Amino acid sequence: MEVANETVIKKPKRLTSVVWNHFERVRKADLCYAVCVHCNKKLSGSSNSGTTHLRNHLMRCLKRFNYDVSQLLSAKKRKKESTLTIANISYDEGQRKEEYLKPTIVKYEPEQRKDEVFNVQSSWFDQDRSRLDLARMIILHGYPLAMVEHVGFKVFVKNLQPLFDVVPNSTVELSCMEIYGKERQKVHDMLSKLQGRINLAVEMWSSPENTNHVCMMAHYVGDDWKLQKKILNFVTLDSSHTDDLLSGVIIKCLMDWDIGSKLFAVTLDDFSTNDDIVLRIKEQISENKSRLSNGQLLDVRSAAHVLNSIVQDAMEALRVVLQKIRGTVRYVKSSQSIQGKFKEMVLQTGINSQKNLVLDCPIRWNSTYLMLEAAIEYRNAFCQLPDLDLDLALSDEEWEWASSITGYLKLFVEIINVFSSNKCPTANIYFPEICHVHIQLIDWCKSPDNFLSSLAAKMKAKFDKYWSKCSLSLAVAAILDPRFKMKLVEYYYSQIYGSTALERIKEVSDGLKELFNTYSICSTLMDQGSALPLGSLPSSSNDGRDRLKGFDKFLHETSQSQTAISDLEKYLDEPVFPRNCNFNILNWWRVHTPRYPILSMMARDVLGTPMSTVSQESAFHAGGRVLDSCRCPLTPETQQALICTQDWLRIQSDDPGPSSSHYALPLYVETN
């Protein structure tokens, strides 16, 4: 038998391997080939070559298995219609396209274990499923949509799975929107079934194109008593947006998600935001919810943002001194010879410091603190440096200012680290830290140096505005920590307010009881089958046939609330729980829910309030959060879909994001 001048050689008896049941041995000139009977691929058939390479081929030969014929034919058709090429890629000479490695085709099932063995012969390729998997990958990891148009990506996918039809950019965008719609419904259903209440954090973003965005995130303690958060909306604002527009966006978010009646508090990142925004929100939801404690618990401002703003005041006041220190450090590090002279000065002046001189990154103020901290220790060596520009020399007074403000920064660095590094930042952790700042500001204002005292007064005026809005929320959260209760409020208020401390403590106690009364009344009504929002009470005008509805209200206020308050008093009168580093406050309240059924319901909502909206990666950032450039050209609807769905999928996959920085993804870049 001859095939294209090739002679088929009858297999001698020594070719006993079962592998040869799948190959024909062909000789052409002086060369011998083994031709696969399934795919006609030619491999070496020399007697010296062995059969290992033949066995390897059979393991990956797709045509050896019984796959759907239509899929194979469509794959061949697509391969003929479009041939992929890429510059600067060279293959072995004479290599045919059919020789690309064809991987095992498997059907992905979420519940399958990683170590499960798949049966190749029963596997099935699903184009739609693969398309959605590609879209999920792009969403989850923040890849640009345009990556599907990249030649390198197309070559990789075709060689990996020839049956997959690479979809265009527009199709991927539609797939992302499809996934967003399905995942949004899941989140909506979950929030509607949530037993506790929801806190809304509002954070402003910008973009390289100077477009403003508002990101709204729900914070809550789930039915499993774990602190959770989900991005609900990412809205692009008009360039000339006003407070009216911002409040409208927030109200629309509450209405779209149907969580207005579940709202407990709104946290704004800018502590100086116009109060009218919160007032409009209160008015909008007033029909479904009373104002708790005169509305003070509804209006919360981000603690980390107010501290960052105070730090910027200190940086601006020390601006000239900072410029001189930066210039001096830059001069010392400019050459090896100058560094050698500097080391000599360090030895001569008897400085014993292990710190290294570093230049700061001005947009990250914690690096400025590190630069100042090291420079102050080498103060005497700086003064002895020869050839140092006189414009960079600091006076003794400037060195004292730098030393004092470095002490201020040290406190703020420590406190913001507490806020941002806590893996479960429940509201109770903020009160002692904020009170400590308050006490220090009072002390700094007493400085005999006019420069430092005036700076401290400016910082304290900004802090006092924040304190007036958030002190009650902070104190109530601390009281609900069984390790502290009212004792922590008494301890700090005596230092902050002095002779008027008792009056202030009574204000906190009254606010706590007022909130608790609201929860106790609501709990009683729910037990009676009235699914009323928190703080809502029955009215006699709702049903003219029942003349005693007013009596119901009177009965709840005089009887049930008194019983409930005694429950609160029981909690406060009992000894505090011992302090330890492994204490989990949410787990404590979960365990003690049978003992304090109403108080635990209140604790769940209060402790879930976000007292700060800054992440660990952006905690010391001087600028705001900025949308990355690959997202900017997209429509506002697509931007929202990608950012929200990324957040939801990441939570489902337990993927915290890149190890270096959560916001180093294409969702956050540093700007000044």
XYZ file of C-alpha atoms in Angstrom:
672
model
C 0.000 0.000 0.000
C 1.287 3.440 -0.948
C 0.067 6.777 0.345
C 1.548 9.811 -1.508
C 4.735 7.938 -2.362
C 4.877 6.607 1.152
C 5.048 2.864 1.754
C 3.195 1.264 4.632
C 5.460 -1.145 6.395
C 3.963 -4.258 7.838
C 4.633 -4.348 11.529
C 7.117 -7.022 12.451
C 6.368 -9.224 15.404
C 8.681 -7.236 17.664
C 6.269 -4.251 17.523
C 4.147 -5.762 20.298
C 3.206 -2.567 22.200
C -0.546 -1.867 22.288
C 0.306 1.675 21.224
C 0.756 0.413 17.672
C -2.950 -0.439 17.544
C -3.449 3.309 17.028
C -0.641 3.961 14.503
C 0.398 2.943 10.987
C 4.116 2.702 10.362
C 5.077 4.488 7.138
C 8.464 4.753 5.421
C 9.424 7.671 3.168
C 12.898 7.511 1.710
C 15.174 6.699 4.628
C 12.779 7.995 7.291
C 10.144 6.082 9.206
C 6.961 7.706 10.552
C 4.179 6.604 12.874
C 0.842 8.012 11.563
C -2.015 8.320 14.072
C -5.090 6.507 12.740
C -7.328 9.052 14.533
C -5.907 12.418 13.450
C -3.282 11.451 10.784
C -0.552 13.225 12.694
C 2.959 12.021 11.792
C 5.414 11.231 14.569
C 8.786 9.546 14.548
C 8.460 5.807 13.847
C 12.076 4.841 14.087
C 12.809 1.738 16.073
C 15.247 3.811 18.142
C 12.577 6.317 19.162
C 10.614 4.064 21.470
C 6.906 4.506 22.133
C 6.788 7.083 24.952
C 6.112 9.968 22.556
C 3.379 7.900 20.905
C 1.707 7.257 24.247
C 1.872 10.988 25.093
C 0.194 11.830 21.805
C -2.648 9.393 22.431
C -3.281 10.979 25.844
C -3.965 14.362 24.224
C -5.436 13.311 20.893
C -8.933 14.826 20.887
C -10.071 12.787 17.864
C -9.381 9.612 19.752
C -12.369 10.400 21.985
C -16.035 10.541 21.034
C -16.733 14.317 21.048
C -19.740 16.036 19.547
C -19.146 16.115 15.801
C -20.852 19.469 15.279
C -18.484 21.168 17.731
C -15.443 19.728 15.989
C -16.743 20.784 12.596
C -17.551 24.322 13.785
C -14.075 24.599 15.306
C -12.505 23.546 11.986
C -14.680 26.033 10.129
C -13.665 28.900 12.391
C -10.031 27.904 12.055
C -10.280 28.139 8.289
C -12.137 31.451 8.343
C -9.759 33.295 10.663
C -6.093 32.525 11.210
C -4.436 34.228 14.157
C -1.001 35.704 13.752
C 1.187 37.630 16.131
C 4.414 39.468 15.445
C 7.745 38.250 16.782
C 6.458 34.774 17.665
C 8.359 31.940 16.025
C 7.395 28.305 16.010
C 9.505 25.289 15.168
C 9.991 25.028 11.453
C 7.436 22.801 9.815
C 5.135 22.808 12.839
C 1.494 22.497 11.791
C -1.421 24.200 13.562
C -2.775 20.780 14.447
C 0.362 20.206 16.517
C -0.625 22.851 19.101
C -1.207 21.263 22.452
C -4.933 20.569 22.839
C -5.919 20.580 26.530
C -8.489 18.397 28.211
C -11.972 19.903 27.846
C -13.916 19.881 31.098
C -17.249 21.197 32.233
C -16.880 23.533 35.224
C -19.151 22.998 38.182
C -18.834 25.327 41.247
C -19.351 22.504 43.708
C -16.588 20.324 42.254
C -13.552 19.826 44.455
C -10.107 20.816 43.268
C -8.818 17.280 43.627
C -11.729 15.686 41.749
C -10.766 13.622 38.720
C -12.712 14.510 35.579
C -13.808 11.998 32.977
C -12.640 13.456 29.682
C -14.901 11.292 27.572
C -18.049 12.616 29.320
C -16.934 16.277 29.307
C -18.742 18.932 27.335
C -17.703 22.361 26.126
C -20.177 25.196 26.740
C -19.560 28.431 24.807
C -22.047 30.489 26.858
C -20.701 29.263 30.138
C -17.136 30.074 29.069
C -18.227 33.540 27.912
C -19.722 34.268 31.329
C -16.646 32.831 33.073
C -14.496 35.231 31.070
C -16.730 38.152 32.081
C -16.582 37.115 35.749
C -12.809 36.952 35.596
C -12.625 40.470 34.149
C -15.000 41.791 36.809
C -13.413 40.032 39.767
C -9.818 41.041 39.011
C -10.514 44.470 37.538
C -9.085 43.674 34.094
C -9.929 46.126 31.275
C -12.729 45.025 28.973
C -10.458 45.665 25.994
C -8.215 42.754 26.950
C -10.373 40.459 24.760
C -9.223 42.454 21.727
C -5.541 41.919 22.487
C -3.806 39.635 20.008
C -1.781 37.900 22.708
C -4.941 37.035 24.631
C -6.586 35.644 21.485
C -3.586 33.463 20.677
C -3.448 32.169 24.237
C -7.155 31.298 24.313
C -7.167 29.656 20.887
C -4.234 27.441 21.766
C -5.753 26.653 25.149
C -9.278 25.919 23.894
C -9.780 25.949 20.111
C -13.522 25.466 20.531
C -13.940 28.802 22.342
C -15.069 31.648 20.113
C -13.366 34.791 21.467
C -16.077 37.422 21.861
C -15.636 41.126 21.070
C -15.389 43.920 23.620
C -19.068 44.863 23.291
C -20.221 41.312 23.952
C -18.102 41.088 27.102
C -19.657 44.336 28.320
C -23.137 42.886 27.794
C -22.094 39.748 29.655
C -20.851 41.869 32.560
C -24.203 43.671 32.665
C -25.992 40.304 32.631
C -23.955 39.094 35.612
C -24.556 42.420 37.397
C -28.316 42.036 37.038
C -28.324 38.524 38.487
C -25.972 39.348 41.355
C -27.901 42.532 42.178
C -31.094 40.539 42.605
C -29.297 38.196 44.998
C -28.097 41.127 47.117
C -31.561 42.728 47.024
C -33.210 39.516 48.229
C -30.638 39.111 50.980
C -31.112 42.683 52.280
C -34.892 42.336 52.212
C -34.674 39.253 54.459
C -32.109 40.795 56.831
C -33.416 40.873 60.415
C -31.229 43.775 61.525
C -30.969 47.306 60.225
C -28.670 48.788 57.592
C -26.120 51.606 57.796
C -25.250 53.504 54.642
C -21.717 54.833 54.098
C -21.382 57.568 51.461
C -17.954 58.249 49.968
C -16.949 60.709 47.271
C -14.638 59.664 44.435
C -13.071 61.632 41.614
C -11.468 60.689 38.295
C -8.537 61.889 36.151
C -11.165 63.618 34.021
C -12.321 65.660 37.052
C -15.632 63.828 37.184
C -17.194 63.331 40.598
C -18.657 60.022 41.717
C -20.436 58.881 44.845
C -20.013 55.354 46.177
C -22.710 54.074 48.558
C -22.032 51.016 50.667
C -24.311 49.119 53.047
C -22.797 48.105 56.397
C -24.654 45.690 58.667
C -24.315 42.813 61.076
C -25.698 39.738 59.343
C -27.970 37.125 60.823
C -24.807 35.128 61.549
C -23.575 38.023 63.730
C -20.691 38.890 61.431
C -19.924 42.409 60.249
C -20.511 42.740 56.520
C -20.561 45.396 53.828
C -21.627 45.592 50.205
C -21.381 48.361 47.615
C -24.908 49.244 46.494
C -24.399 52.047 43.987
C -21.609 53.880 42.196
C -23.112 56.998 40.665
C -21.505 59.566 38.374
C -22.473 63.103 39.377
C -22.981 66.076 37.137
C -19.978 68.410 37.091
C -22.058 71.137 38.726
C -23.625 68.887 41.359
C -25.061 70.506 44.480
C -26.040 69.253 47.916
C -29.590 68.879 46.630
C -28.377 66.512 43.920
C -26.253 64.506 46.363
C -29.130 64.045 48.794
C -31.342 63.050 45.866
C -28.811 60.400 44.800
C -28.701 58.974 48.328
C -32.498 58.923 48.630
C -32.815 57.239 45.229
C -30.371 54.551 46.372
C -32.509 53.888 49.440
C -35.651 53.680 47.310
C -34.119 51.497 44.582
C -32.934 48.976 47.153
C -36.086 49.353 49.263
C -34.091 49.869 52.465
C -35.411 53.259 53.596
C -37.437 51.657 56.402
C -34.363 49.637 57.472
C -31.970 52.587 57.612
C -30.262 53.154 60.970
C -27.502 55.675 60.191
C -25.793 57.469 57.310
C -22.013 57.945 57.452
C -20.516 60.706 55.290
C -16.779 60.833 54.558
C -16.638 64.637 54.682
C -17.305 65.830 58.235
C -18.021 69.352 56.928
C -20.732 68.219 54.488
C -23.784 70.463 54.569
C -26.218 69.353 57.263
C -29.112 69.919 54.856
C -28.192 66.672 53.084
C -28.953 64.617 56.190
C -32.054 66.693 56.944
C -33.488 65.918 53.503
C -32.833 62.211 54.019
C -34.572 62.351 57.399
C -37.566 64.105 55.887
C -37.794 61.547 53.094
C -37.893 58.559 55.424
C -39.774 60.236 58.303
C -43.003 58.462 57.355
C -41.390 55.097 57.903
C -39.073 55.822 60.794
C -38.900 58.208 63.719
C -35.777 60.236 64.419
C -33.819 58.264 66.946
C -32.483 60.434 69.771
C -33.527 63.565 67.911
C -31.780 62.284 64.829
C -28.301 62.375 66.322
C -27.668 58.705 65.671
C -28.646 59.002 62.021
C -25.926 61.554 61.173
C -22.390 60.110 61.433
C -19.148 61.477 59.980
C -16.015 59.474 59.201
C -13.511 59.595 62.084
C -10.483 58.871 59.901
C -11.404 61.681 57.515
C -11.615 64.289 60.273
C -8.233 63.188 61.627
C -6.747 63.350 58.125
C -8.130 66.860 57.739
C -6.612 67.919 61.067
C -3.256 66.484 59.990
C -3.385 68.524 56.785
C -3.741 71.671 58.916
C -0.560 70.705 60.754
C 1.252 69.987 57.482
C 0.273 73.337 56.048
C 1.419 75.170 59.177
C 4.785 73.393 59.003
C 5.111 73.721 55.224
C 8.262 75.910 55.215
C 10.005 73.748 57.812
C 9.122 70.607 55.859
C 10.614 72.059 52.680
C 13.887 72.758 54.505
C 14.059 69.262 56.023
C 13.309 67.648 52.645
C 16.069 69.709 51.057
C 18.528 68.790 53.806
C 17.776 65.071 53.573
C 18.030 65.224 49.786
C 21.430 66.972 50.116
C 22.775 64.322 52.538
C 21.673 61.486 50.233
C 22.938 63.179 47.054
C 26.410 61.544 47.007
C 28.563 58.976 48.772
C 31.088 61.587 49.892
C 28.446 63.736 51.590
C 26.975 60.666 53.276
C 30.464 59.868 54.570
C 30.836 63.369 56.019
C 27.390 63.086 57.576
C 28.352 59.827 59.314
C 31.423 61.564 60.704
C 29.228 64.347 62.095
C 26.941 61.740 63.656
C 29.891 60.128 65.457
C 31.354 63.464 66.549
C 28.048 64.671 68.017
C 27.496 61.393 69.870
C 24.196 60.556 68.175
C 23.201 56.945 68.785
C 20.304 56.311 66.405
C 19.505 53.338 64.205
C 16.989 55.215 62.050
C 17.691 55.810 58.380
C 17.116 59.155 56.726
C 14.246 58.886 54.258
C 12.554 61.255 51.841
C 8.805 61.364 52.231
C 6.042 60.988 49.674
C 4.093 64.227 50.271
C 0.720 62.682 49.395
C 1.161 60.025 52.105
C 1.563 61.908 55.354
C 2.675 58.890 57.410
C 5.874 58.910 55.301
C 6.319 62.583 56.222
C 6.074 61.583 59.868
C 8.839 58.985 59.378
C 11.041 61.580 57.653
C 10.542 64.056 60.514
C 11.079 61.431 63.204
C 14.486 60.447 61.773
C 15.561 64.006 60.952
C 14.912 65.219 64.518
C 17.215 62.547 65.929
C 20.016 63.756 63.618
C 19.355 67.442 64.332
C 22.835 68.171 65.752
C 24.549 66.407 62.841
C 22.591 68.499 60.326
C 23.738 71.675 62.019
C 27.410 70.630 61.659
C 27.292 69.735 57.959
C 29.762 71.744 55.856
C 28.660 73.315 52.582
C 24.970 73.022 53.551
C 22.924 75.707 51.829
C 22.034 78.373 54.396
C 18.483 78.451 53.040
C 18.066 74.867 54.296
C 19.304 75.561 57.818
C 16.583 75.437 60.493
C 16.513 77.757 63.478
C 16.199 76.374 66.995
C 12.582 77.540 67.060
C 11.797 75.703 63.817
C 13.363 72.531 65.178
C 11.136 72.803 68.251
C 8.070 73.245 66.070
C 9.065 70.205 64.019
C 9.590 68.144 67.185
C 6.205 69.088 68.664
C 4.244 68.495 65.464
C 6.009 65.156 65.000
C 4.550 64.206 68.378
C 1.101 65.197 67.089
C 1.565 63.089 63.966
C 2.721 60.097 65.984
C -0.578 60.085 67.876
C -2.634 60.317 64.674
C -0.604 57.570 62.974
C -1.189 55.227 65.912
C -4.921 55.929 66.074
C -5.591 55.628 62.334
C -3.645 52.362 62.347
C -6.096 51.112 64.987
C -9.033 52.114 62.779
C -7.750 50.812 59.465
C -6.005 47.599 60.527
C -8.900 46.200 62.546
C -10.404 43.269 60.636
C -13.758 43.734 62.366
C -14.115 47.512 62.878
C -17.255 47.546 65.010
C -18.354 50.948 66.286
C -17.176 50.354 69.889
C -13.456 50.644 69.032
C -13.620 54.354 68.163
C -14.743 56.054 71.389
C -11.544 55.653 73.480
C -9.314 56.668 70.563
C -11.348 59.767 69.717
C -11.559 60.750 73.390
C -7.779 60.506 73.654
C -7.441 62.889 70.691
C -9.880 65.253 72.388
C -7.827 65.285 75.597
C -4.569 65.852 73.711
C -6.025 68.749 71.720
C -7.095 70.418 74.959
C -3.553 69.991 76.271
C -1.914 71.231 73.036
C -3.991 74.409 73.128
C -2.252 75.285 76.414
C 1.197 75.472 74.776
C 3.130 78.666 75.671
C 4.352 78.853 72.062
C 1.949 81.034 70.095
C 2.592 79.147 66.855
C 1.753 75.783 68.406
C -1.202 77.017 70.476
C -2.808 78.771 67.500
C -2.350 75.639 65.372
C -3.856 73.472 68.127
C -6.822 75.857 68.434
C -7.492 75.566 64.693
C -7.281 71.784 64.887
C -9.572 71.656 67.918
C -12.203 73.881 66.274
C -12.426 71.376 63.414
C -12.520 68.468 65.850
C -15.266 70.083 67.972
C -17.542 70.279 64.932
C -17.107 66.555 64.419
C -17.506 65.814 68.138
C -20.807 67.694 68.358
C -22.283 65.419 65.664
C -20.835 62.065 66.611
C -20.111 62.010 70.361
C -23.453 60.373 71.241
C -23.052 57.651 68.584
C -19.498 56.977 69.760
C -20.519 56.849 73.436
C -23.537 54.567 72.916
C -21.372 52.109 70.973
C -18.797 52.102 73.792
C -21.495 51.496 76.427
C -22.635 48.436 74.482
C -19.151 46.987 74.917
C -19.539 44.783 78.034
C -15.915 45.463 78.964
C -16.628 49.192 79.437
C -20.336 50.060 79.759
C -20.945 53.488 81.364
C -17.612 53.407 83.201
C -15.615 54.295 80.083
C -17.838 57.307 79.386
C -17.457 58.473 82.993
C -13.684 58.017 82.828
C -13.140 60.079 79.683
C -15.844 62.707 80.233
C -14.387 63.598 83.623
C -11.113 64.456 81.861
C -12.735 66.233 78.918
C -15.471 68.248 80.657
C -14.228 68.587 84.228
C -16.892 70.181 86.444
C -19.647 69.758 83.827
C -18.948 66.077 83.268
C -22.035 64.844 85.152
C -24.357 66.849 82.906
C -22.713 65.441 79.796
C -22.843 61.904 81.139
C -26.564 62.334 81.835
C -27.100 63.436 78.213
C -25.517 60.202 77.024
C -27.550 58.146 79.498
C -30.792 59.812 78.413
C -29.976 59.285 74.734
C -29.225 55.616 75.384
C -32.544 55.121 77.216
C -34.495 56.962 74.530
C -33.060 54.716 71.836
C -33.687 51.630 73.930
C -37.314 52.626 74.565
C -37.840 52.863 70.812
C -36.456 49.368 70.300
C -38.508 47.915 73.150
C -41.775 49.369 71.838
C -41.000 48.189 68.307
C -40.140 44.729 69.601
C -43.459 44.474 71.437
C -45.429 45.505 68.373
C -43.606 42.958 66.241
C -44.421 40.236 68.769
C -48.077 41.196 68.396
C -47.843 40.770 64.621
C -47.388 44.404 63.613
C -44.505 44.572 61.128
C -43.727 48.225 61.829
C -40.416 49.923 61.138
C -38.225 50.867 64.072
C -39.733 53.811 65.935
C -43.125 53.682 64.233
C -46.142 53.517 66.504
C -49.831 52.821 65.776
C -52.083 55.829 65.369
C -55.764 56.068 66.237
C -56.411 57.832 62.952
C -55.442 54.757 60.939
C -58.594 52.858 61.840
C -61.657 54.782 63.013
C -63.373 51.597 64.191
C -60.760 50.936 66.869
C -61.013 53.753 69.410
C -58.435 52.200 71.725
C -55.375 52.369 69.468
C -54.281 55.427 71.427
C -54.542 53.333 74.561
C -52.218 50.773 72.956
C -49.609 53.469 72.533
C -50.064 54.616 76.141
C -49.828 51.039 77.391
C -46.594 50.351 75.511
C -44.980 53.564 76.718
C -45.918 53.141 80.393
C -45.747 49.375 80.867
C -43.608 47.608 78.312
C -40.930 50.288 78.093
C -40.512 50.270 81.871
C -39.945 46.531 81.808
C -37.513 46.943 78.912
C -35.568 49.707 80.662
C -35.083 47.426 83.648
C -33.482 45.003 81.187
C -31.052 47.751 80.167
C -30.396 48.595 83.787
C -29.663 44.942 84.488
C -26.966 45.000 81.800
C -25.441 48.215 83.148
C -25.539 47.099 86.776
C -23.742 43.825 86.174
C -19.924 43.794 86.436
C -17.944 44.576 83.326
C -16.520 41.712 81.325
C -12.728 41.259 81.743
C -10.648 42.937 79.048
C -8.609 40.654 76.786
C -7.120 40.970 73.313
C -9.127 38.085 71.843
C -12.534 39.469 72.777
C -15.154 39.252 70.003
C -17.957 41.664 70.833
C -20.362 40.389 68.166
C -19.943 36.824 69.373
C -20.560 38.011 72.948
C -23.872 39.585 71.972
C -24.844 36.550 69.909
C -24.334 34.302 72.923
C -26.174 36.704 75.282
C -29.144 37.346 72.978
C -31.476 35.137 75.092
C -30.520 37.143 78.177
C -30.862 40.571 76.519
C -33.237 40.027 73.561
C -34.061 43.699 72.979
C -30.701 45.148 73.948
C -28.924 42.682 71.655
C -31.133 43.816 68.766
C -30.089 47.411 69.439
C -26.435 46.425 69.877
C -26.457 44.675 66.528
C -27.485 47.858 64.716
C -25.308 50.259 66.712
C -22.147 48.155 66.468
C -22.653 47.775 62.710
C -22.485 51.546 62.171
C -19.353 52.510 60.161
C -17.651 55.213 62.219
C -14.972 55.488 59.560
C -15.021 54.877 55.803
C -11.310 54.666 55.076
C -9.457 51.479 54.121
C -6.022 50.510 55.378
C -4.418 51.259 52.014
C -5.817 54.788 51.763
C -5.731 55.657 55.477
C -2.832 58.120 55.163
C -3.614 59.378 51.699
C -3.829 63.144 51.342
C -6.130 62.979 48.325
C -9.417 61.208 47.764
C -10.128 57.967 45.988
C -9.806 58.176 42.226
C -11.397 56.013 39.548
C -8.792 54.385 37.387
C -8.284 55.504 33.796
C -9.424 52.215 32.206
C -12.863 52.653 33.803
C -13.268 56.338 32.876
C -14.236 55.869 29.165
C -17.037 53.479 30.098
C -20.631 54.574 30.498
C -21.795 55.369 34.074
C -24.024 52.288 33.975
C -21.098 50.016 33.076
C -18.864 51.634 35.693
C -21.453 50.949 38.365
C -21.982 47.377 37.183
C -18.249 46.555 37.238
C -17.496 48.158 40.603
C -20.544 46.790 42.418
C -20.285 43.283 40.964
C -16.560 43.124 41.681
C -17.334 43.803 45.332
C -20.068 41.137 45.461
C -18.037 38.450 43.649
C -14.973 39.134 45.751
C -16.953 38.531 48.932
C -18.365 35.295 47.519
C -14.937 34.016 46.521
C -13.317 35.173 49.794
C -10.776 36.975 47.618
C -9.471 40.054 49.501
C -7.857 41.372 46.346
C -4.183 41.786 45.479
C -1.791 41.181 48.326
C -0.136 44.541 47.911
C -3.195 46.742 47.990
C -6.892 46.267 47.681
C -7.264 49.569 45.865
C -4.154 49.185 43.779
C -6.565 47.408 41.466
C -7.860 49.508 38.618
C -10.191 51.123 41.113
C -7.759 53.326 43.000
C -4.730 55.398 42.125
C -2.803 57.918 44.132
C -3.072 61.578 43.300
C -2.187 64.760 45.041
